[in-house]
Amino acid sequence: LIAATKSQISFVTAHRYIANGAAPPADPIGSLYSPANSSAIAANYTATLTALKGTGLPLRMNETNTFYNGGLAGVSNAMASSLWIADVLGSYASAGIVGVNFHGAASGPYTPFTMTASASGISVAANPVYYGMLIFAEFIQNGGGLVAVTPSGTLPTSVSLYACRD
């Protein structure tokens, strides 16, 4: 499909969530931080990235967040999600995924910011998902690019390692 349509499209997109916020796993934070859902999340797109090599088409994560159906209260709107977001962005960027759009709304546990209307105007408040995006943005500021990192020893599966050249 990609080979047949590459002259007609600009990029390829994907969606990714950990699980359903309305029916979460028994250990939602543990599930969030499992390597398959955090530091190694981009491995789910290895075949797609391989298929895109040589086509000039980038892969973009056009919708993602912690849990779908609005997130999971106590996880998506907790600081645990901030660290997860920063880790996932590192995983995606290291794999060559060119951009990420986090799904959100004016309210709900997984929204990056909350907007509240009142007679005096609209107030905006940053939420944990936003802070995860900010952590990663600060990490790669000034156009810094990720560089490959090889640990000198074996890392525990709960540890992610990223480096940036500024």
mmCIF file of C-alpha atoms in Angstrom:
data_model
loop_
_atom_site.group_PDB
_atom_site.id
_atom_site.type_symbol
_atom_site.label_atom_id
_atom_site.label_comp_id
_atom_site.label_asym_id
_atom_site.label_seq_id
_atom_site.Cartn_x
_atom_site.Cartn_y
_atom_site.Cartn_z
ATOM 1 C CA LEU A 1 0.000 0.000 0.000
ATOM 2 C CA ILE A 2 2.773 2.443 0.924
ATOM 3 C CA ALA A 3 4.740 1.724 -2.252
ATOM 4 C CA ALA A 4 1.632 2.116 -4.386
ATOM 5 C CA THR A 5 0.534 5.410 -2.841
ATOM 6 C CA LYS A 6 3.776 7.113 -1.758
ATOM 7 C CA SER A 7 3.505 9.796 -4.444
ATOM 8 C CA GLN A 8 0.021 10.722 -3.218
ATOM 9 C CA ILE A 9 0.651 11.023 0.531
ATOM 10 C CA SER A 10 2.903 13.155 2.710
ATOM 11 C CA PHE A 11 3.225 10.973 5.808
ATOM 12 C CA VAL A 12 1.875 7.862 7.512
ATOM 13 C CA THR A 13 0.122 8.000 10.868
ATOM 14 C CA ALA A 14 -0.676 5.670 13.742
ATOM 15 C CA HIS A 15 -2.676 5.668 17.001
ATOM 16 C CA ARG A 16 -1.458 4.271 20.325
ATOM 17 C CA TYR A 17 -2.947 4.020 23.810
ATOM 18 C CA ILE A 18 -2.032 1.691 26.663
ATOM 19 C CA ALA A 19 -5.549 0.435 27.417
ATOM 20 C CA ASN A 20 -9.164 1.439 27.880
ATOM 21 C CA GLY A 21 -9.614 3.961 30.698
ATOM 22 C CA ALA A 22 -13.121 2.613 31.299
ATOM 23 C CA ALA A 23 -11.759 -0.938 31.802
ATOM 24 C CA PRO A 24 -8.144 -0.483 32.924
ATOM 25 C CA PRO A 25 -5.672 -3.249 33.735
ATOM 26 C CA ALA A 26 -5.394 -4.375 37.367
ATOM 27 C CA ASP A 27 -2.150 -2.422 37.810
ATOM 28 C CA PRO A 28 -2.574 0.638 35.580
ATOM 29 C CA ILE A 29 0.613 2.434 36.637
ATOM 30 C CA GLY A 30 2.626 -0.788 36.345
ATOM 31 C CA SER A 31 1.111 -1.286 32.895
ATOM 32 C CA LEU A 32 1.935 2.301 31.971
ATOM 33 C CA TYR A 33 5.586 1.806 32.954
ATOM 34 C CA SER A 34 6.073 -1.657 31.498
ATOM 35 C CA PRO A 35 8.842 -1.446 28.862
ATOM 36 C CA ALA A 36 6.437 -2.497 26.096
ATOM 37 C CA ASN A 37 4.288 0.531 26.920
ATOM 38 C CA SER A 38 7.022 3.038 27.720
ATOM 39 C CA SER A 39 10.709 2.870 26.751
ATOM 40 C CA ALA A 40 10.109 0.210 24.080
ATOM 41 C CA ILE A 41 6.723 1.446 22.844
ATOM 42 C CA ALA A 42 8.137 2.412 19.443
ATOM 43 C CA ALA A 43 9.094 -1.226 18.832
ATOM 44 C CA ASN A 44 5.407 -1.726 17.959
ATOM 45 C CA TYR A 45 6.112 0.256 14.783
ATOM 46 C CA THR A 46 9.331 -1.405 13.637
ATOM 47 C CA ALA A 47 7.624 -3.059 10.646
ATOM 48 C CA THR A 48 5.989 0.219 9.613
ATOM 49 C CA LEU A 49 9.234 2.173 9.956
ATOM 50 C CA THR A 50 11.051 -0.515 7.959
ATOM 51 C CA ALA A 51 8.400 -0.345 5.226
ATOM 52 C CA LEU A 52 8.801 3.435 5.087
ATOM 53 C CA LYS A 53 12.587 3.342 4.623
ATOM 54 C CA GLY A 54 13.515 4.647 1.220
ATOM 55 C CA THR A 55 10.064 6.110 0.544
ATOM 56 C CA GLY A 56 10.758 9.537 2.016
ATOM 57 C CA LEU A 57 7.567 9.223 4.047
ATOM 58 C CA PRO A 58 7.781 9.866 7.780
ATOM 59 C CA LEU A 59 5.715 8.152 10.487
ATOM 60 C CA ARG A 60 3.796 10.394 12.876
ATOM 61 C CA MET A 61 1.866 9.300 15.942
ATOM 62 C CA ASN A 62 -1.248 11.339 15.228
ATOM 63 C CA GLU A 63 -3.216 10.287 18.300
ATOM 64 C CA THR A 64 -1.902 8.909 21.539
ATOM 65 C CA ASN A 65 -2.123 9.263 25.281
ATOM 66 C CA THR A 66 -2.198 7.134 28.407
ATOM 67 C CA PHE A 67 -5.603 5.383 28.325
ATOM 68 C CA TYR A 68 -8.356 5.900 25.777
ATOM 69 C CA ASN A 69 -11.940 6.858 26.667
ATOM 70 C CA GLY A 70 -10.712 10.066 28.277
ATOM 71 C CA GLY A 71 -7.914 8.589 30.333
ATOM 72 C CA LEU A 72 -7.929 7.086 33.799
ATOM 73 C CA ALA A 73 -8.442 9.315 36.834
ATOM 74 C CA GLY A 74 -5.625 8.914 39.341
ATOM 75 C CA VAL A 75 -3.169 7.846 36.624
ATOM 76 C CA SER A 76 -3.605 9.993 33.511
ATOM 77 C CA ASN A 77 -3.985 13.108 35.643
ATOM 78 C CA ALA A 78 -1.208 12.185 38.088
ATOM 79 C CA MET A 79 2.454 13.084 37.833
ATOM 80 C CA ALA A 80 3.154 9.425 36.966
ATOM 81 C CA SER A 81 1.818 10.230 33.507
ATOM 82 C CA SER A 82 4.315 13.119 33.142
ATOM 83 C CA LEU A 83 7.272 10.776 33.408
ATOM 84 C CA TRP A 84 5.569 8.275 31.116
ATOM 85 C CA ILE A 85 4.945 10.960 28.465
ATOM 86 C CA ALA A 86 8.605 12.068 28.532
ATOM 87 C CA ASP A 87 9.748 8.439 28.233
ATOM 88 C CA VAL A 88 7.360 7.647 25.381
ATOM 89 C CA LEU A 89 8.440 10.749 23.473
ATOM 90 C CA GLY A 90 12.067 9.622 23.838
ATOM 91 C CA SER A 91 11.169 6.154 22.572
ATOM 92 C CA TYR A 92 9.269 7.506 19.565
ATOM 93 C CA ALA A 93 11.964 10.053 18.678
ATOM 94 C CA SER A 94 14.768 7.489 19.037
ATOM 95 C CA ALA A 95 12.958 5.167 16.645
ATOM 96 C CA GLY A 96 12.531 7.878 14.022
ATOM 97 C CA ILE A 97 8.868 8.745 14.558
ATOM 98 C CA VAL A 98 8.766 12.409 13.543
ATOM 99 C CA GLY A 99 5.971 13.812 15.680
ATOM 100 C CA VAL A 100 3.339 13.042 18.265
ATOM 101 C CA ASN A 101 -0.131 14.485 18.826
ATOM 102 C CA PHE A 102 -1.578 13.875 22.279
ATOM 103 C CA HIS A 103 -5.328 13.479 22.319
ATOM 104 C CA GLY A 104 -7.165 15.579 24.833
ATOM 105 C CA ALA A 105 -10.224 17.724 25.330
ATOM 106 C CA ALA A 106 -11.271 20.731 27.360
ATOM 107 C CA SER A 107 -11.434 18.446 30.393
ATOM 108 C CA GLY A 108 -10.857 14.844 31.412
ATOM 109 C CA PRO A 109 -8.001 13.001 33.111
ATOM 110 C CA TYR A 110 -5.732 12.722 30.061
ATOM 111 C CA THR A 111 -5.994 16.220 28.688
ATOM 112 C CA PRO A 112 -2.738 18.223 28.602
ATOM 113 C CA PHE A 113 -4.500 21.350 29.824
ATOM 114 C CA THR A 114 -7.927 22.237 31.142
ATOM 115 C CA MET A 115 -9.973 25.203 30.011
ATOM 116 C CA THR A 116 -12.716 26.595 32.212
ATOM 117 C CA ALA A 117 -15.114 29.297 31.055
ATOM 118 C CA SER A 118 -16.592 31.814 33.454
ATOM 119 C CA ALA A 119 -18.188 35.248 33.259
ATOM 120 C CA SER A 120 -14.713 36.799 33.505
ATOM 121 C CA GLY A 121 -13.230 34.754 30.662
ATOM 122 C CA ILE A 122 -11.491 31.470 30.060
ATOM 123 C CA SER A 123 -8.859 30.143 32.442
ATOM 124 C CA VAL A 124 -6.336 27.556 31.340
ATOM 125 C CA ALA A 125 -4.499 25.173 33.687
ATOM 126 C CA ALA A 126 -1.636 22.836 32.783
ATOM 127 C CA ASN A 127 -2.053 19.168 33.718
ATOM 128 C CA PRO A 128 0.482 16.326 34.171
ATOM 129 C CA VAL A 129 0.397 15.264 30.490
ATOM 130 C CA TYR A 130 1.461 18.790 29.539
ATOM 131 C CA TYR A 131 4.384 18.652 31.964
ATOM 132 C CA GLY A 132 5.586 15.413 30.360
ATOM 133 C CA MET A 133 5.592 17.130 26.978
ATOM 134 C CA LEU A 134 7.429 20.071 28.532
ATOM 135 C CA ILE A 135 10.093 17.776 30.047
ATOM 136 C CA PHE A 136 10.845 16.338 26.614
ATOM 137 C CA ALA A 137 10.704 19.740 24.892
ATOM 138 C CA GLU A 138 13.268 21.078 27.366
ATOM 139 C CA PHE A 139 15.414 18.000 26.776
ATOM 140 C CA ILE A 140 15.602 18.580 23.014
ATOM 141 C CA GLN A 141 15.424 22.376 23.025
ATOM 142 C CA ASN A 142 17.465 24.452 20.594
ATOM 143 C CA GLY A 143 17.003 21.845 17.867
ATOM 144 C CA GLY A 144 18.970 19.251 19.811
ATOM 145 C CA GLY A 145 18.875 15.805 18.290
ATOM 146 C CA LEU A 146 18.783 12.489 20.055
ATOM 147 C CA VAL A 147 21.953 10.460 19.818
ATOM 148 C CA ALA A 148 22.373 6.719 20.228
ATOM 149 C CA VAL A 149 23.357 5.673 23.721
ATOM 150 C CA THR A 150 24.910 2.376 24.691
ATOM 151 C CA PRO A 151 24.981 1.701 28.425
ATOM 152 C CA SER A 152 28.241 0.418 29.857
ATOM 153 C CA GLY A 153 26.365 -2.253 31.781
ATOM 154 C CA THR A 154 22.995 -3.908 31.915
ATOM 155 C CA LEU A 155 20.152 -1.583 32.803
ATOM 156 C CA PRO A 156 17.106 -2.733 34.739
ATOM 157 C CA THR A 157 14.061 -2.957 32.481
ATOM 158 C CA SER A 158 12.518 -0.086 34.437
ATOM 159 C CA VAL A 159 15.259 2.339 33.336
ATOM 160 C CA SER A 160 15.208 4.308 30.086
ATOM 161 C CA LEU A 161 18.280 6.001 28.667
ATOM 162 C CA TYR A 162 18.278 8.883 26.181
ATOM 163 C CA ALA A 163 20.902 11.456 25.248
ATOM 164 C CA CYS A 164 20.629 14.700 23.323
ATOM 165 C CA ARG A 165 23.220 16.685 21.424
ATOM 166 C CA ASP A 166 22.588 20.423 21.680
#
